[in-house]
PDB file of C-alpha atoms in Angstrom:
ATOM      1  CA  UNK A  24     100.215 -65.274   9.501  1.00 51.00           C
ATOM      2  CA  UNK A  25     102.240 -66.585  12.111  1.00 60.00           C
ATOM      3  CA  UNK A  26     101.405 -70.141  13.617  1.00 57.00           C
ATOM      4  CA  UNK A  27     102.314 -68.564  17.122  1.00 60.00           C
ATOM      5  CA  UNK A  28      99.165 -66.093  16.704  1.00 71.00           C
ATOM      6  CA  UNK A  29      97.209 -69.041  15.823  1.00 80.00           C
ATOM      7  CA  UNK A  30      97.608 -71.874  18.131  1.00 80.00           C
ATOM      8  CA  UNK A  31      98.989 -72.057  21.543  1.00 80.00           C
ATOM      9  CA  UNK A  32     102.501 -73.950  22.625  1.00 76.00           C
ATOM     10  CA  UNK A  33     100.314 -76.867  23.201  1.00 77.00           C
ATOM     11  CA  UNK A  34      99.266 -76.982  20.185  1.00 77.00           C
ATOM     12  CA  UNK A  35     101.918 -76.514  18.438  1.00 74.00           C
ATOM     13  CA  UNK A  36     103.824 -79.126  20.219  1.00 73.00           C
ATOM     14  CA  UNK A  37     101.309 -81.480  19.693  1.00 71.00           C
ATOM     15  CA  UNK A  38     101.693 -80.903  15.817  1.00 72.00           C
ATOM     16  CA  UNK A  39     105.455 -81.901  16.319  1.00 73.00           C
ATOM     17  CA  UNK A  40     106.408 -84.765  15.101  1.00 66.00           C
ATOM     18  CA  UNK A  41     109.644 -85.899  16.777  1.00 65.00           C
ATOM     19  CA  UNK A  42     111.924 -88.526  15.264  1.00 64.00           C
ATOM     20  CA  UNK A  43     111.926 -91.721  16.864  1.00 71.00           C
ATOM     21  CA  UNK A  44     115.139 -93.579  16.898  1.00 79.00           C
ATOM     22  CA  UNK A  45     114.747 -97.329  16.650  1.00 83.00           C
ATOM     23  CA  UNK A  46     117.136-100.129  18.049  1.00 88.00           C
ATOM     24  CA  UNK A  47     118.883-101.876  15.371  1.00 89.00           C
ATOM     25  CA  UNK A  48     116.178-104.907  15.828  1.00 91.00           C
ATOM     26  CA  UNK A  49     113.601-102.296  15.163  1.00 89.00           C
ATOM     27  CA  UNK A  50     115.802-100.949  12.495  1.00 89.00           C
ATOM     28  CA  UNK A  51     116.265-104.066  11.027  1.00 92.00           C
ATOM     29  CA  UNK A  52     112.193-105.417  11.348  1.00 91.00           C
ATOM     30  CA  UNK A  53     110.992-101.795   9.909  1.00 89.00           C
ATOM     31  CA  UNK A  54     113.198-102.404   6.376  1.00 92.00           C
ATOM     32  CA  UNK A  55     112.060-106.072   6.241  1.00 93.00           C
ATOM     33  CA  UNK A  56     108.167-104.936   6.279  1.00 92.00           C
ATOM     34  CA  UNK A  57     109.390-102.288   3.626  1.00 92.00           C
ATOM     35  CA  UNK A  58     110.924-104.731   1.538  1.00 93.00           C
ATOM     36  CA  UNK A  59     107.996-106.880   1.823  1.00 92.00           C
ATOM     37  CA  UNK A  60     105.354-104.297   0.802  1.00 90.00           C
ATOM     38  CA  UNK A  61     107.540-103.347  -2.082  1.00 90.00           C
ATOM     39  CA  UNK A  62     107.416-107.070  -3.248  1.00 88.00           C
ATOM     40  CA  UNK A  63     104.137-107.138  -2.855  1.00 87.00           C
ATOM     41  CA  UNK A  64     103.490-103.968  -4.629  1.00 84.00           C
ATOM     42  CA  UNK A  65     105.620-105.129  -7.720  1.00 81.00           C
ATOM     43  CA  UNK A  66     103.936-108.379  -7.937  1.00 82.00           C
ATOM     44  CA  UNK A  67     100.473-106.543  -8.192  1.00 84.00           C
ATOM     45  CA  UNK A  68     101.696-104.622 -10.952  1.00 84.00           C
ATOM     46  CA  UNK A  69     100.550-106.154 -14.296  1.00 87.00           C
ATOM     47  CA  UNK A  70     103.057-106.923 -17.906  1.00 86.00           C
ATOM     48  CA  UNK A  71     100.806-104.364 -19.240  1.00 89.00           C
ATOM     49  CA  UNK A  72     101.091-102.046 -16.097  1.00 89.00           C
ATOM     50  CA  UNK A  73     105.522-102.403 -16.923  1.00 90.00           C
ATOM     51  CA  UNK A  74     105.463-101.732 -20.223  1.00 93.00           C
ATOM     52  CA  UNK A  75     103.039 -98.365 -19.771  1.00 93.00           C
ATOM     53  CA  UNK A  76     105.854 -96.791 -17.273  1.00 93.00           C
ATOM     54  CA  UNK A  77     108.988 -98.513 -19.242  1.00 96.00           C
ATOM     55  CA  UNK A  78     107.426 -96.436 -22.095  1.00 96.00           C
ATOM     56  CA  UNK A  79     106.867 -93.400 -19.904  1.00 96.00           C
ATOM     57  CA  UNK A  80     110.365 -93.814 -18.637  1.00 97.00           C
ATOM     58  CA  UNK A  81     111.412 -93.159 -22.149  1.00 97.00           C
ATOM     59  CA  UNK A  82     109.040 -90.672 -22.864  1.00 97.00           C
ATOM     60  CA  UNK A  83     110.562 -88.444 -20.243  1.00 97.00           C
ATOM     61  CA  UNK A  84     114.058 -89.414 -21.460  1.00 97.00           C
ATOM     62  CA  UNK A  85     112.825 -87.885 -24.984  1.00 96.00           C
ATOM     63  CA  UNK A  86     111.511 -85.130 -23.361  1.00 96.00           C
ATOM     64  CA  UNK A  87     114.931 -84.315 -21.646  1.00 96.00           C
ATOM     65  CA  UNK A  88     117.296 -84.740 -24.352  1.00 96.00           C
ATOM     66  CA  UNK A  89     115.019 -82.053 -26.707  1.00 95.00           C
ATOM     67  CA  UNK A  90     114.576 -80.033 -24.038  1.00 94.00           C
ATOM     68  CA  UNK A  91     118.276 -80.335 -23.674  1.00 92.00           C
ATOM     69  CA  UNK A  92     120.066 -77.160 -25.489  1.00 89.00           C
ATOM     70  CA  UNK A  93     123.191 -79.835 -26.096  1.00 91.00           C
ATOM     71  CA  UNK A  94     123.095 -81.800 -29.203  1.00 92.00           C
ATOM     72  CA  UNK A  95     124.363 -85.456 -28.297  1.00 94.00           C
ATOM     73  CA  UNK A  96     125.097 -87.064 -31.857  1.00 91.00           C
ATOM     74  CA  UNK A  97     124.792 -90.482 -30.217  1.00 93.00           C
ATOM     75  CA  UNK A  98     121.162 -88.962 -28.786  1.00 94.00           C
ATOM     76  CA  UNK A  99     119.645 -89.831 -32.509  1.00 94.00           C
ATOM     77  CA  UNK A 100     116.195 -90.624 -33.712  1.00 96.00           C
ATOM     78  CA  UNK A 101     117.372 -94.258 -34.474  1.00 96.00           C
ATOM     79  CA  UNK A 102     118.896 -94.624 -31.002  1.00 97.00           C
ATOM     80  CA  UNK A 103     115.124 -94.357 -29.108  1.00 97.00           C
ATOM     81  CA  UNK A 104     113.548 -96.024 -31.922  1.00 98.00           C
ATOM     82  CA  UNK A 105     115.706 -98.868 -31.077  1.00 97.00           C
ATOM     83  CA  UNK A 106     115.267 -98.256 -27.551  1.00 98.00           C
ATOM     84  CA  UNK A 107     111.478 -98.418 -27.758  1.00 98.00           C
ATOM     85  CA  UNK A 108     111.404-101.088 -29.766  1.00 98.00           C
ATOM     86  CA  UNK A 109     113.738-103.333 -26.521  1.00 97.00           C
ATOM     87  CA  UNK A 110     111.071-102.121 -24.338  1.00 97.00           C
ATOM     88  CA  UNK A 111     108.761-104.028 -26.514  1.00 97.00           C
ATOM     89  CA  UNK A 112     110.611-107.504 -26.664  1.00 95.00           C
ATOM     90  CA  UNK A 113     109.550-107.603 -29.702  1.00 96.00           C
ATOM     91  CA  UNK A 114     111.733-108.617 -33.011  1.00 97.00           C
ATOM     92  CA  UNK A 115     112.312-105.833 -35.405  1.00 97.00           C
ATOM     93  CA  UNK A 116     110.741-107.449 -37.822  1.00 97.00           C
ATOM     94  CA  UNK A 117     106.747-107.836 -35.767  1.00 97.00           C
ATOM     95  CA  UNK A 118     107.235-104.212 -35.177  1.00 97.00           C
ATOM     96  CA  UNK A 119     107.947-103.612 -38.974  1.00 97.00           C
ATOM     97  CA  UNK A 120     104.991-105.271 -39.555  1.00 97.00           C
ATOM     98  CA  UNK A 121     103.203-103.452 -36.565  1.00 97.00           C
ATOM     99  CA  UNK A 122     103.549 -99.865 -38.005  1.00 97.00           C
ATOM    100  CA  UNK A 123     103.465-101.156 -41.779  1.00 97.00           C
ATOM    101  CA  UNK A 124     107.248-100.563 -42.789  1.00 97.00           C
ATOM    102  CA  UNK A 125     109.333-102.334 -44.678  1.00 96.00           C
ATOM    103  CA  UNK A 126     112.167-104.336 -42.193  1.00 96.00           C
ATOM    104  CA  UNK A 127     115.232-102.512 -43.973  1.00 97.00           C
ATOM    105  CA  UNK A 128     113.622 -99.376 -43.390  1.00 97.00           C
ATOM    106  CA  UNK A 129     113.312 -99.506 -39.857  1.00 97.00           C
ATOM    107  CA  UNK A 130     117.043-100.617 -40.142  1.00 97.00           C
ATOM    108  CA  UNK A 131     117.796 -97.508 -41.708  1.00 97.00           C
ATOM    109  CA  UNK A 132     115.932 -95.591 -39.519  1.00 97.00           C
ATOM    110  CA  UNK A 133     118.010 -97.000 -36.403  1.00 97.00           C
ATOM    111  CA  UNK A 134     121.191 -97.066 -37.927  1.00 96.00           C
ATOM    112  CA  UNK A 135     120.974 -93.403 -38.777  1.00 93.00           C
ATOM    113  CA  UNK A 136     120.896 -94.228 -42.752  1.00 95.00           C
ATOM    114  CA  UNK A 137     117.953 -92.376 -43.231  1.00 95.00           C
ATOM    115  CA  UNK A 138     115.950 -89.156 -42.218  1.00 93.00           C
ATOM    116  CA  UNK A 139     112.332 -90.525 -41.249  1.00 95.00           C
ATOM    117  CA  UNK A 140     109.099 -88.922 -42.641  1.00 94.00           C
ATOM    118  CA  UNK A 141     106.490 -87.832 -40.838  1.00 93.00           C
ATOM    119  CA  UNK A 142     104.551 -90.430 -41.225  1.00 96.00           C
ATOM    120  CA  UNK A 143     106.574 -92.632 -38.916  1.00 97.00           C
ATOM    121  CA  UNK A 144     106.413 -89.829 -36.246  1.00 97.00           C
ATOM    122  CA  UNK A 145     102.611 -90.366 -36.288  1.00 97.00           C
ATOM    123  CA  UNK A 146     102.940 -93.872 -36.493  1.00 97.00           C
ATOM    124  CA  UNK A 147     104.921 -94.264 -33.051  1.00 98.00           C
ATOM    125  CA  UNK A 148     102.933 -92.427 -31.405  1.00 97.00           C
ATOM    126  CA  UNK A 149      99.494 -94.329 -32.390  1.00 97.00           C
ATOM    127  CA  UNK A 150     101.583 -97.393 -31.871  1.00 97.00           C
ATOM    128  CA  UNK A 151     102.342 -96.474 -27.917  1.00 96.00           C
ATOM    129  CA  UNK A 152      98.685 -95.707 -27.352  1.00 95.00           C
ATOM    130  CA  UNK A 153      99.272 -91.648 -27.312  1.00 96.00           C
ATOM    131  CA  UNK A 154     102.021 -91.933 -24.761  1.00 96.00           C
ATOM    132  CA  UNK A 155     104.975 -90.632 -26.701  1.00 97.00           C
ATOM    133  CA  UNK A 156     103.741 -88.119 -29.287  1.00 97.00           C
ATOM    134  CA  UNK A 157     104.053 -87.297 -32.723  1.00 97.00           C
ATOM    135  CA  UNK A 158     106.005 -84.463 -31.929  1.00 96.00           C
ATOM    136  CA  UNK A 159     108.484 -85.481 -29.621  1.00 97.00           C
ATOM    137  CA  UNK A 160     109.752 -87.798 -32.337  1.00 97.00           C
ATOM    138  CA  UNK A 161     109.691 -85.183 -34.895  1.00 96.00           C
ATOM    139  CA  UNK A 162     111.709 -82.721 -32.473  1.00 96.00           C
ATOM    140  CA  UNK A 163     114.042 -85.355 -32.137  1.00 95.00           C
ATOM    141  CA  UNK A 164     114.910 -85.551 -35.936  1.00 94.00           C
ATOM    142  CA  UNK A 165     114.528 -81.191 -36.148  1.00 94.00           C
ATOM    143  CA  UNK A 166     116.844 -81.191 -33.304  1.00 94.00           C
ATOM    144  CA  UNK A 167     119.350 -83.467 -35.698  1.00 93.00           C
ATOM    145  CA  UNK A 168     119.066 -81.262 -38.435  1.00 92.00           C
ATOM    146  CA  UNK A 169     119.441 -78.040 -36.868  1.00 93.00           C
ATOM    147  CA  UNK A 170     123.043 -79.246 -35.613  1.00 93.00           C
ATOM    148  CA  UNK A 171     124.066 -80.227 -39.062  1.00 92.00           C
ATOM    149  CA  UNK A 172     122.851 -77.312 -40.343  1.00 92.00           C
ATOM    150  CA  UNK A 173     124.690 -75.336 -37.816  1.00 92.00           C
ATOM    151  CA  UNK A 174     127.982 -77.276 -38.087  1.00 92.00           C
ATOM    152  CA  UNK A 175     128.277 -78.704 -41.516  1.00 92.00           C
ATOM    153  CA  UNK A 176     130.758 -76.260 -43.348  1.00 93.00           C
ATOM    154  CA  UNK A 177     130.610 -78.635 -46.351  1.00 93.00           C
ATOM    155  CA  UNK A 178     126.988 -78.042 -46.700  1.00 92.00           C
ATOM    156  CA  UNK A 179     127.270 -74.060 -46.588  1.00 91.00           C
ATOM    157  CA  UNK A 180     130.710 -74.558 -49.154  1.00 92.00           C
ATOM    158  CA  UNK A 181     128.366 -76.186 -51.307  1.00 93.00           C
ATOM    159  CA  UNK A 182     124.702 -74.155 -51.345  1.00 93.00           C
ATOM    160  CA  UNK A 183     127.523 -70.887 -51.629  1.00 91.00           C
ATOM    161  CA  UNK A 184     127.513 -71.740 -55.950  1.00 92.00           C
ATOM    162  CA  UNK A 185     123.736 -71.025 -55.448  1.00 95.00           C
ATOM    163  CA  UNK A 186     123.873 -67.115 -54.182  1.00 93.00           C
ATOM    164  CA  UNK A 187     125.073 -64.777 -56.802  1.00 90.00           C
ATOM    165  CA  UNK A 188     124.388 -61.741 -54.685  1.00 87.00           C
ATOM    166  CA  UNK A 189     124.321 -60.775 -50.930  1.00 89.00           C
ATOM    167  CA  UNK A 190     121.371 -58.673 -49.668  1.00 89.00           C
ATOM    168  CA  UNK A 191     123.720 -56.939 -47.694  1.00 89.00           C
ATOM    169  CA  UNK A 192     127.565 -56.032 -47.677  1.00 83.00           C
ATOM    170  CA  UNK A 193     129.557 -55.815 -44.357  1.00 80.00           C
TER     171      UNK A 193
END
């Protein structure tokens, strides 16, 4: 339906609102009240409070990049590990401790040494309090995989020894 049919032109230009242009002193007292209730608004927020949207900030960054049909070999599961683990402030070695690993394997881990198991996925996410899951971490490291198996002719060169007959001949 048409807002015409409904309500008169009195109405309707009563439901207008028309922008209102401020002098530059208004201009200038409008983005200082802004910039106040911002401060005060951060202030208010709690270290706790930070570190809950820091780690939803990187949740969603997670989230992207699998989404994200374009593998980004820099993208890895070692590079958010380290990530989340600077949103923490903590030393690598507390958060070893933290999610009962050994310090050189969360080394490997971030320096792309090693593929993690599953049990680290599950770990992380317990760890932020359910806010990154299991999964994402685990599609991160699938997501890996899939683009070495796609690209690595070495790999196919190699398994090749291993078929001694095609199910088909083209």
């Amino acid at each position: 339906m048409s807002a015409k049919k409904n309500h008169t032109p009195e109405e309707l230009a009563e439901a207008l609102v028309f922008p209102v242009a401020l002098t530059p002193a208004q201009q200038k007292e409008a983005a200082k009240q802004l910039a106040a209730a911002r401060k005060k608004t951060r202030q208010e927020i709690t270290d706790n409070d930070k570190l809950a949207l820091q780690l939803l900030q990187l949740k969603f960054q997670l989230e992207d990049y699998i989404e994200n049909k374009e593998y980004d070999p820099e993208k890895h599961f070692g590079y958010f590990l380290k990530k989340y683990i600077e949103i923490l402030q903590v030393k690598r070695k507390v958060f070893a401790d933290d999610i009962s690993i050994d310090e050189t394997l969360l080394s490997q881990l971030i320096n792309k040494h090693r593929t993690p198991p599953d049990h680290i996925s599950i770990r992380l996410e317990l760890h932020s309090n359910n806010i990154i899951p299991a999964d994402y971490w685990f599609k991160l490291v699938e997501k890996q995989r899939e683009h070495r198996i796609k690209t690595d002719r070495g790999l196919r060169k190699k398994e090749r020894k291993f078929v001694h007959k095609l199910a088909v001949s083209l």
